[in-house]
Structure formats: structure tokens, C-alpha cells
mmCIF file of N, CA, C and O in Angstrom:
data_model
loop_
_atom_site.group_PDB
_atom_site.id
_atom_site.type_symbol
_atom_site.label_atom_id
_atom_site.label_comp_id
_atom_site.label_asym_id
_atom_site.label_seq_id
_atom_site.Cartn_x
_atom_site.Cartn_y
_atom_site.Cartn_z
ATOM 1 N N GLY A 1 126.681 -75.053 62.223
ATOM 2 C CA GLY A 1 125.523 -74.983 63.094
ATOM 3 C C GLY A 1 125.065 -76.355 63.536
ATOM 4 O O GLY A 1 125.558 -77.259 63.246
ATOM 5 N N VAL A 2 124.200 -76.347 64.323
ATOM 6 C CA VAL A 2 123.556 -77.536 65.039
ATOM 7 C C VAL A 2 121.991 -77.477 64.678
ATOM 8 O O VAL A 2 121.446 -76.571 65.263
ATOM 9 N N VAL A 3 121.464 -78.725 64.468
ATOM 10 C CA VAL A 3 119.854 -78.702 64.393
ATOM 11 C C VAL A 3 119.673 -79.843 65.320
ATOM 12 O O VAL A 3 120.101 -80.954 65.540
ATOM 13 N N VAL A 4 118.499 -79.388 66.183
ATOM 14 C CA VAL A 4 117.817 -80.408 67.167
ATOM 15 C C VAL A 4 116.839 -81.199 66.348
ATOM 16 O O VAL A 4 115.748 -80.630 65.906
ATOM 17 N N VAL A 5 116.891 -82.497 66.426
ATOM 18 C CA VAL A 5 115.747 -83.404 65.759
ATOM 19 C C VAL A 5 115.425 -84.283 66.884
ATOM 20 O O VAL A 5 116.365 -85.354 67.286
ATOM 21 N N SER A 6 114.220 -84.344 67.511
ATOM 22 C CA SER A 6 113.761 -85.164 68.553
ATOM 23 C C SER A 6 114.835 -85.264 69.594
ATOM 24 O O SER A 6 115.252 -86.534 69.838
ATOM 25 N N CYS A 7 115.408 -84.165 70.068
ATOM 26 C CA CYS A 7 116.342 -84.405 71.030
ATOM 27 C C CYS A 7 117.636 -84.688 70.696
ATOM 28 O O CYS A 7 118.551 -85.241 71.620
ATOM 29 N N VAL A 8 117.913 -85.145 69.547
ATOM 30 C CA VAL A 8 119.333 -85.495 68.966
ATOM 31 C C VAL A 8 119.936 -84.314 68.205
ATOM 32 O O VAL A 8 119.245 -83.753 67.430
ATOM 33 N N PHE A 9 121.222 -84.064 68.512
ATOM 34 C CA PHE A 9 122.021 -83.171 67.770
ATOM 35 C C PHE A 9 122.671 -83.659 66.504
ATOM 36 O O PHE A 9 123.184 -84.676 66.631
ATOM 37 N N PHE A 10 122.446 -82.962 65.446
ATOM 38 C CA PHE A 10 123.197 -83.356 64.033
ATOM 39 C C PHE A 10 124.041 -82.098 63.701
ATOM 40 O O PHE A 10 123.441 -81.168 63.691
ATOM 41 N N PHE A 11 125.188 -82.382 63.674
ATOM 42 C CA PHE A 11 126.278 -81.452 62.990
ATOM 43 C C PHE A 11 125.995 -81.234 61.552
ATOM 44 O O PHE A 11 126.050 -82.266 60.841
ATOM 45 N N LEU A 12 125.513 -80.135 61.129
ATOM 46 C CA LEU A 12 125.059 -79.736 59.661
ATOM 47 C C LEU A 12 126.142 -80.268 58.893
ATOM 48 O O LEU A 12 125.631 -80.881 57.849
ATOM 49 N N GLY A 13 127.342 -79.914 59.021
ATOM 50 C CA GLY A 13 128.481 -80.336 57.981
ATOM 51 C C GLY A 13 128.333 -81.657 57.723
ATOM 52 O O GLY A 13 128.963 -82.193 56.561
ATOM 53 N N SER A 14 128.018 -82.554 58.618
ATOM 54 C CA SER A 14 127.974 -84.032 58.510
ATOM 55 C C SER A 14 127.118 -84.609 57.540
ATOM 56 O O SER A 14 127.070 -85.615 57.270
ATOM 57 N N LEU A 15 126.107 -83.691 57.074
ATOM 58 C CA LEU A 15 124.994 -84.112 56.206
ATOM 59 C C LEU A 15 125.418 -83.862 54.682
ATOM 60 O O LEU A 15 124.738 -84.387 53.818
ATOM 61 N N VAL A 16 126.395 -83.201 54.428
ATOM 62 C CA VAL A 16 127.160 -82.992 53.180
ATOM 63 C C VAL A 16 127.461 -84.555 52.642
ATOM 64 O O VAL A 16 128.054 -85.177 53.172
ATOM 65 N N GLY A 17 126.823 -84.880 51.308
ATOM 66 C CA GLY A 17 126.973 -85.958 50.791
ATOM 67 C C GLY A 17 125.732 -86.903 51.142
ATOM 68 O O GLY A 17 125.848 -88.043 50.325
ATOM 69 N N TYR A 18 125.006 -86.650 51.755
ATOM 70 C CA TYR A 18 123.854 -87.578 52.172
ATOM 71 C C TYR A 18 122.614 -87.383 51.145
ATOM 72 O O TYR A 18 122.688 -86.218 50.213
ATOM 73 N N THR A 19 121.920 -88.403 50.659
ATOM 74 C CA THR A 19 120.938 -88.338 49.634
ATOM 75 C C THR A 19 119.704 -87.827 50.349
ATOM 76 O O THR A 19 119.350 -88.361 51.251
ATOM 77 N N LEU A 20 119.046 -86.782 49.629
ATOM 78 C CA LEU A 20 117.827 -86.430 50.043
ATOM 79 C C LEU A 20 116.579 -87.135 49.580
ATOM 80 O O LEU A 20 116.631 -87.134 48.228
ATOM 81 N N LEU A 21 115.550 -87.656 50.247
ATOM 82 C CA LEU A 21 114.645 -88.195 49.810
ATOM 83 C C LEU A 21 113.386 -87.525 50.411
ATOM 84 O O LEU A 21 113.266 -87.254 51.583
ATOM 85 N N ASP A 22 112.225 -87.572 49.566
ATOM 86 C CA ASP A 22 110.973 -87.095 49.952
ATOM 87 C C ASP A 22 110.016 -88.344 49.963
ATOM 88 O O ASP A 22 110.077 -89.126 49.069
ATOM 89 N N VAL A 23 109.114 -88.441 50.912
ATOM 90 C CA VAL A 23 108.082 -89.486 51.178
ATOM 91 C C VAL A 23 107.438 -89.701 49.796
ATOM 92 O O VAL A 23 106.936 -90.885 49.567
ATOM 93 N N ASN A 24 106.863 -88.628 49.051
ATOM 94 C CA ASN A 24 106.155 -88.732 47.925
ATOM 95 C C ASN A 24 106.899 -88.732 46.613
ATOM 96 O O ASN A 24 106.515 -89.523 45.583
ATOM 97 N N LEU A 25 107.908 -87.898 46.493
ATOM 98 C CA LEU A 25 108.718 -87.831 45.155
ATOM 99 C C LEU A 25 110.055 -88.694 45.101
ATOM 100 O O LEU A 25 110.501 -88.867 43.986
ATOM 101 N N GLY A 26 110.301 -89.407 46.205
ATOM 102 C CA GLY A 26 111.609 -90.240 46.125
ATOM 103 C C GLY A 26 112.753 -89.282 46.109
ATOM 104 O O GLY A 26 112.875 -88.398 46.814
ATOM 105 N N THR A 27 113.800 -89.814 45.374
ATOM 106 C CA THR A 27 115.239 -89.253 45.621
ATOM 107 C C THR A 27 115.168 -87.637 44.972
ATOM 108 O O THR A 27 114.750 -87.554 43.777
ATOM 109 N N LEU A 28 115.421 -86.774 45.530
ATOM 110 C CA LEU A 28 115.717 -85.367 45.018
ATOM 111 C C LEU A 28 117.109 -84.988 44.625
ATOM 112 O O LEU A 28 117.317 -84.025 43.790
ATOM 113 N N GLY A 29 118.113 -85.658 45.337
ATOM 114 C CA GLY A 29 119.560 -85.080 45.129
ATOM 115 C C GLY A 29 120.426 -85.421 46.111
ATOM 116 O O GLY A 29 119.873 -86.044 47.114
ATOM 117 N N THR A 30 121.515 -85.089 46.043
ATOM 118 C CA THR A 30 122.607 -85.112 47.121
ATOM 119 C C THR A 30 122.950 -83.845 47.681
ATOM 120 O O THR A 30 123.141 -82.910 47.022
ATOM 121 N N VAL A 31 123.130 -83.766 49.101
ATOM 122 C CA VAL A 31 123.301 -82.377 49.719
ATOM 123 C C VAL A 31 124.763 -82.306 49.288
ATOM 124 O O VAL A 31 125.787 -82.961 49.745
ATOM 125 N N SER A 32 124.863 -81.150 48.645
ATOM 126 C CA SER A 32 126.153 -80.579 48.156
ATOM 127 C C SER A 32 126.843 -79.499 49.161
ATOM 128 O O SER A 32 127.990 -79.218 49.408
ATOM 129 N N ASP A 33 125.946 -78.834 49.882
ATOM 130 C CA ASP A 33 126.244 -77.784 50.893
ATOM 131 C C ASP A 33 125.121 -77.485 51.869
ATOM 132 O O ASP A 33 124.101 -77.758 51.335
ATOM 133 N N ILE A 34 125.491 -76.699 53.022
ATOM 134 C CA ILE A 34 124.318 -76.225 53.761
ATOM 135 C C ILE A 34 124.656 -74.931 54.125
ATOM 136 O O ILE A 34 125.666 -74.449 54.371
ATOM 137 N N ASP A 35 123.608 -74.166 53.899
ATOM 138 C CA ASP A 35 123.539 -72.692 54.268
ATOM 139 C C ASP A 35 122.791 -72.369 55.621
ATOM 140 O O ASP A 35 121.621 -72.568 55.713
ATOM 141 N N ASP A 36 123.549 -72.055 56.705
ATOM 142 C CA ASP A 36 123.020 -71.982 57.913
ATOM 143 C C ASP A 36 123.177 -70.595 58.341
ATOM 144 O O ASP A 36 123.262 -70.121 59.762
ATOM 145 N N SER A 37 123.487 -69.638 57.398
ATOM 146 C CA SER A 37 123.869 -68.231 57.708
ATOM 147 C C SER A 37 122.570 -67.310 58.018
ATOM 148 O O SER A 37 122.701 -66.276 58.491
ATOM 149 N N THR A 38 121.409 -68.003 57.885
ATOM 150 C CA THR A 38 120.074 -67.231 58.217
ATOM 151 C C THR A 38 119.184 -68.174 59.334
ATOM 152 O O THR A 38 119.700 -69.097 59.590
ATOM 153 N N LEU A 39 118.150 -67.643 59.693
ATOM 154 C CA LEU A 39 117.363 -68.259 60.666
ATOM 155 C C LEU A 39 116.880 -69.631 60.112
ATOM 156 O O LEU A 39 116.867 -70.557 60.840
ATOM 157 N N ASN A 40 116.623 -69.587 58.843
ATOM 158 C CA ASN A 40 116.165 -70.937 58.279
ATOM 159 C C ASN A 40 117.241 -71.569 57.541
ATOM 160 O O ASN A 40 118.086 -71.231 56.641
ATOM 161 N N THR A 41 117.709 -72.840 58.035
ATOM 162 C CA THR A 41 118.748 -73.688 57.481
ATOM 163 C C THR A 41 118.457 -74.141 56.161
ATOM 164 O O THR A 41 117.324 -74.756 56.187
ATOM 165 N N LEU A 42 119.304 -74.080 55.218
ATOM 166 C CA LEU A 42 118.932 -74.628 53.869
ATOM 167 C C LEU A 42 119.791 -75.860 53.315
ATOM 168 O O LEU A 42 120.972 -75.579 53.614
ATOM 169 N N LEU A 43 119.274 -76.760 52.629
ATOM 170 C CA LEU A 43 120.109 -77.792 52.214
ATOM 171 C C LEU A 43 120.249 -77.376 50.840
ATOM 172 O O LEU A 43 119.237 -77.236 50.044
ATOM 173 N N LEU A 44 121.613 -77.458 50.218
ATOM 174 C CA LEU A 44 121.698 -77.056 48.858
ATOM 175 C C LEU A 44 122.099 -78.331 48.022
ATOM 176 O O LEU A 44 122.944 -78.927 48.573
ATOM 177 N N LEU A 45 121.225 -78.738 47.126
ATOM 178 C CA LEU A 45 121.480 -79.963 46.621
ATOM 179 C C LEU A 45 122.168 -79.900 45.221
ATOM 180 O O LEU A 45 122.199 -78.903 44.539
ATOM 181 N N ASP A 46 122.785 -81.032 44.835
ATOM 182 C CA ASP A 46 123.555 -81.160 43.460
ATOM 183 C C ASP A 46 122.669 -80.772 42.416
ATOM 184 O O ASP A 46 123.027 -80.443 41.260
ATOM 185 N N SER A 47 121.420 -81.001 42.519
ATOM 186 C CA SER A 47 120.449 -80.781 41.418
ATOM 187 C C SER A 47 120.028 -79.479 41.264
ATOM 188 O O SER A 47 119.369 -78.993 40.377
ATOM 189 N N GLY A 48 120.645 -78.472 42.297
ATOM 190 C CA GLY A 48 120.131 -76.936 42.043
ATOM 191 C C GLY A 48 119.122 -76.660 42.803
ATOM 192 O O GLY A 48 118.835 -75.349 43.239
ATOM 193 N N GLN A 49 118.399 -77.381 43.565
ATOM 194 C CA GLN A 49 117.218 -77.205 44.428
ATOM 195 C C GLN A 49 117.707 -76.703 45.718
ATOM 196 O O GLN A 49 118.850 -77.312 46.260
ATOM 197 N N VAL A 50 117.074 -76.014 46.418
ATOM 198 C CA VAL A 50 117.309 -75.497 47.680
ATOM 199 C C VAL A 50 116.199 -75.927 48.615
ATOM 200 O O VAL A 50 114.939 -75.606 48.333
ATOM 201 N N ILE A 51 116.542 -76.583 49.791
ATOM 202 C CA ILE A 51 115.549 -77.195 50.508
ATOM 203 C C ILE A 51 115.730 -76.827 52.059
ATOM 204 O O ILE A 51 116.550 -76.810 52.480
ATOM 205 N N PRO A 52 114.536 -76.210 52.573
ATOM 206 C CA PRO A 52 114.380 -75.743 54.041
ATOM 207 C C PRO A 52 114.531 -77.042 54.620
ATOM 208 O O PRO A 52 113.933 -77.854 54.795
ATOM 209 N N LEU A 53 115.711 -76.889 55.733
ATOM 210 C CA LEU A 53 115.777 -78.266 56.698
ATOM 211 C C LEU A 53 115.063 -77.652 58.038
ATOM 212 O O LEU A 53 115.668 -76.892 58.805
ATOM 213 N N HIS A 54 113.863 -78.169 58.191
ATOM 214 C CA HIS A 54 113.114 -77.771 59.316
ATOM 215 C C HIS A 54 112.625 -78.800 60.031
ATOM 216 O O HIS A 54 112.259 -80.063 59.419
ATOM 217 N N GLU A 55 112.525 -78.994 61.302
ATOM 218 C CA GLU A 55 112.076 -80.136 62.057
ATOM 219 C C GLU A 55 110.529 -80.694 61.710
ATOM 220 O O GLU A 55 110.389 -81.825 61.799
ATOM 221 N N ASP A 56 109.846 -79.847 61.394
ATOM 222 C CA ASP A 56 108.515 -80.130 61.021
ATOM 223 C C ASP A 56 108.375 -81.075 59.574
ATOM 224 O O ASP A 56 107.441 -81.737 59.393
ATOM 225 N N LEU A 57 109.311 -80.726 58.783
ATOM 226 C CA LEU A 57 109.457 -81.426 57.485
ATOM 227 C C LEU A 57 110.258 -82.651 57.500
ATOM 228 O O LEU A 57 110.282 -83.464 56.597
ATOM 229 N N LEU A 58 111.148 -82.758 58.502
ATOM 230 C CA LEU A 58 112.180 -83.905 58.605
ATOM 231 C C LEU A 58 111.455 -85.001 59.030
ATOM 232 O O LEU A 58 110.857 -85.125 60.135
ATOM 233 N N VAL A 59 111.421 -86.309 58.490
ATOM 234 C CA VAL A 59 111.098 -87.539 58.919
ATOM 235 C C VAL A 59 112.131 -88.325 59.675
ATOM 236 O O VAL A 59 111.982 -88.771 60.604
ATOM 237 N N SER A 60 113.167 -88.507 59.096
ATOM 238 C CA SER A 60 114.306 -89.346 59.554
ATOM 239 C C SER A 60 115.695 -88.857 58.961
ATOM 240 O O SER A 60 115.712 -88.572 57.847
ATOM 241 N N ILE A 61 116.779 -89.128 59.675
ATOM 242 C CA ILE A 61 118.148 -89.200 59.068
ATOM 243 C C ILE A 61 118.829 -90.424 59.395
ATOM 244 O O ILE A 61 118.793 -91.059 60.562
ATOM 245 N N ASP A 62 119.337 -91.277 58.224
ATOM 246 C CA ASP A 62 119.807 -92.568 58.509
ATOM 247 C C ASP A 62 121.163 -92.544 58.083
ATOM 248 O O ASP A 62 121.611 -92.305 57.031
ATOM 249 N N ASP A 63 122.146 -92.519 59.284
ATOM 250 C CA ASP A 63 123.468 -92.259 59.049
ATOM 251 C C ASP A 63 124.229 -93.497 58.339
ATOM 252 O O ASP A 63 125.044 -93.278 57.881
ATOM 253 N N ASN A 64 123.503 -94.699 58.632
ATOM 254 C CA ASN A 64 123.983 -95.954 57.918
ATOM 255 C C ASN A 64 123.965 -95.979 56.574
ATOM 256 O O ASN A 64 124.912 -96.218 55.650
ATOM 257 N N LYS A 65 122.890 -95.501 55.880
ATOM 258 C CA LYS A 65 122.474 -95.331 54.410
ATOM 259 C C LYS A 65 122.999 -93.909 53.915
ATOM 260 O O LYS A 65 122.977 -93.657 52.835
ATOM 261 N N LYS A 66 123.202 -92.871 54.911
ATOM 262 C CA LYS A 66 123.438 -91.586 54.657
ATOM 263 C C LYS A 66 122.355 -91.074 53.776
ATOM 264 O O LYS A 66 122.393 -90.581 52.616
ATOM 265 N N GLU A 67 121.138 -91.098 54.131
ATOM 266 C CA GLU A 67 120.074 -90.729 53.666
ATOM 267 C C GLU A 67 119.156 -89.773 54.599
ATOM 268 O O GLU A 67 119.058 -89.962 55.934
ATOM 269 N N ILE A 68 118.523 -88.752 54.154
ATOM 270 C CA ILE A 68 117.721 -87.752 54.941
ATOM 271 C C ILE A 68 116.323 -87.767 54.257
ATOM 272 O O ILE A 68 116.087 -87.756 53.113
ATOM 273 N N LEU A 69 115.425 -88.345 55.105
ATOM 274 C CA LEU A 69 113.945 -88.452 54.548
ATOM 275 C C LEU A 69 113.037 -87.296 54.994
ATOM 276 O O LEU A 69 113.050 -87.013 56.126
ATOM 277 N N MET A 70 112.512 -86.648 54.062
ATOM 278 C CA MET A 70 111.664 -85.481 54.584
ATOM 279 C C MET A 70 110.262 -85.622 53.881
ATOM 280 O O MET A 70 109.999 -86.327 52.895
ATOM 281 N N ASN A 71 109.318 -84.920 54.470
ATOM 282 C CA ASN A 71 107.948 -84.901 53.930
ATOM 283 C C ASN A 71 107.734 -83.387 53.598
ATOM 284 O O ASN A 71 107.254 -82.549 54.332
ATOM 285 N N LEU A 72 108.080 -82.973 52.293
ATOM 286 C CA LEU A 72 107.961 -81.631 51.843
ATOM 287 C C LEU A 72 106.738 -81.150 51.144
ATOM 288 O O LEU A 72 106.003 -82.181 50.717
ATOM 289 N N PRO A 73 106.354 -80.085 51.486
ATOM 290 C CA PRO A 73 105.157 -79.636 50.727
ATOM 291 C C PRO A 73 105.129 -79.647 49.291
ATOM 292 O O PRO A 73 106.034 -79.224 48.660
ATOM 293 N N SER A 74 104.076 -80.116 48.565
ATOM 294 C CA SER A 74 104.049 -80.269 47.204
ATOM 295 C C SER A 74 104.187 -79.044 46.454
ATOM 296 O O SER A 74 104.828 -78.986 45.305
ATOM 297 N N GLY A 75 103.801 -77.794 46.982
ATOM 298 C CA GLY A 75 104.058 -76.637 46.361
ATOM 299 C C GLY A 75 105.707 -76.151 46.158
ATOM 300 O O GLY A 75 105.894 -75.272 45.320
ATOM 301 N N LEU A 76 106.302 -76.870 46.984
ATOM 302 C CA LEU A 76 107.840 -76.615 46.987
ATOM 303 C C LEU A 76 108.461 -77.065 45.482
ATOM 304 O O LEU A 76 109.519 -76.346 45.152
ATOM 305 N N PHE A 77 107.800 -77.725 44.822
ATOM 306 C CA PHE A 77 108.247 -78.345 43.610
ATOM 307 C C PHE A 77 107.316 -78.332 42.323
ATOM 308 O O PHE A 77 107.385 -79.000 41.372
ATOM 309 N N ASN A 78 106.489 -77.380 42.393
ATOM 310 C CA ASN A 78 105.691 -76.986 41.267
ATOM 311 C C ASN A 78 106.558 -76.701 40.022
ATOM 312 O O ASN A 78 106.005 -76.881 38.974
ATOM 313 N N ASN A 79 107.662 -76.273 40.096
ATOM 314 C CA ASN A 79 108.558 -75.769 38.962
ATOM 315 C C ASN A 79 109.318 -76.997 38.346
ATOM 316 O O ASN A 79 110.049 -76.910 37.342
ATOM 317 N N LEU A 80 108.864 -78.098 38.940
ATOM 318 C CA LEU A 80 109.846 -79.378 38.476
ATOM 319 C C LEU A 80 108.976 -79.982 37.293
ATOM 320 O O LEU A 80 107.843 -80.057 37.215
#
């Protein structure tokens, strides 16, 4: 699948191995797989977390550092 972020196309498979960071919580884990079989694309992390990859939550993708920065809702991690 392909995600449009600020008119830039990212091939989802290329995000495997990237570190996922949240602006408030810091490092959440490394992307181990991507589930784009449904309407909502999900990032599957090595920590076991499943994170929705939605343009409203995405802050930036840094290909040089292999990092994805997101601003995730705090309720998503109430179980941590």
C-alpha cells in the first residue's frame, strides 16, 4: 500500500525497521510489520503495540534517521 503524507508518497513496506516515536512518550518501538489489509493502516511494533498510521497523527518521517514521529492520543496507551 501507499500512504499520502503532505502530498508525498511513502511505500509502506519501506517503513519496516523504522523507530516509532511519540511527541509525548518518546520511543515506542520498532516497526516490525505493517497491516494495510483494512481501511485503517496499522503499524505493528516489536513491543506488541498496534498503532494506527493516520495522517492526522503523523508529524514526520525521517528517512535518514529511520524514524517516524507521531502525536498519538494519550488514551491509546492507558494500558502501559
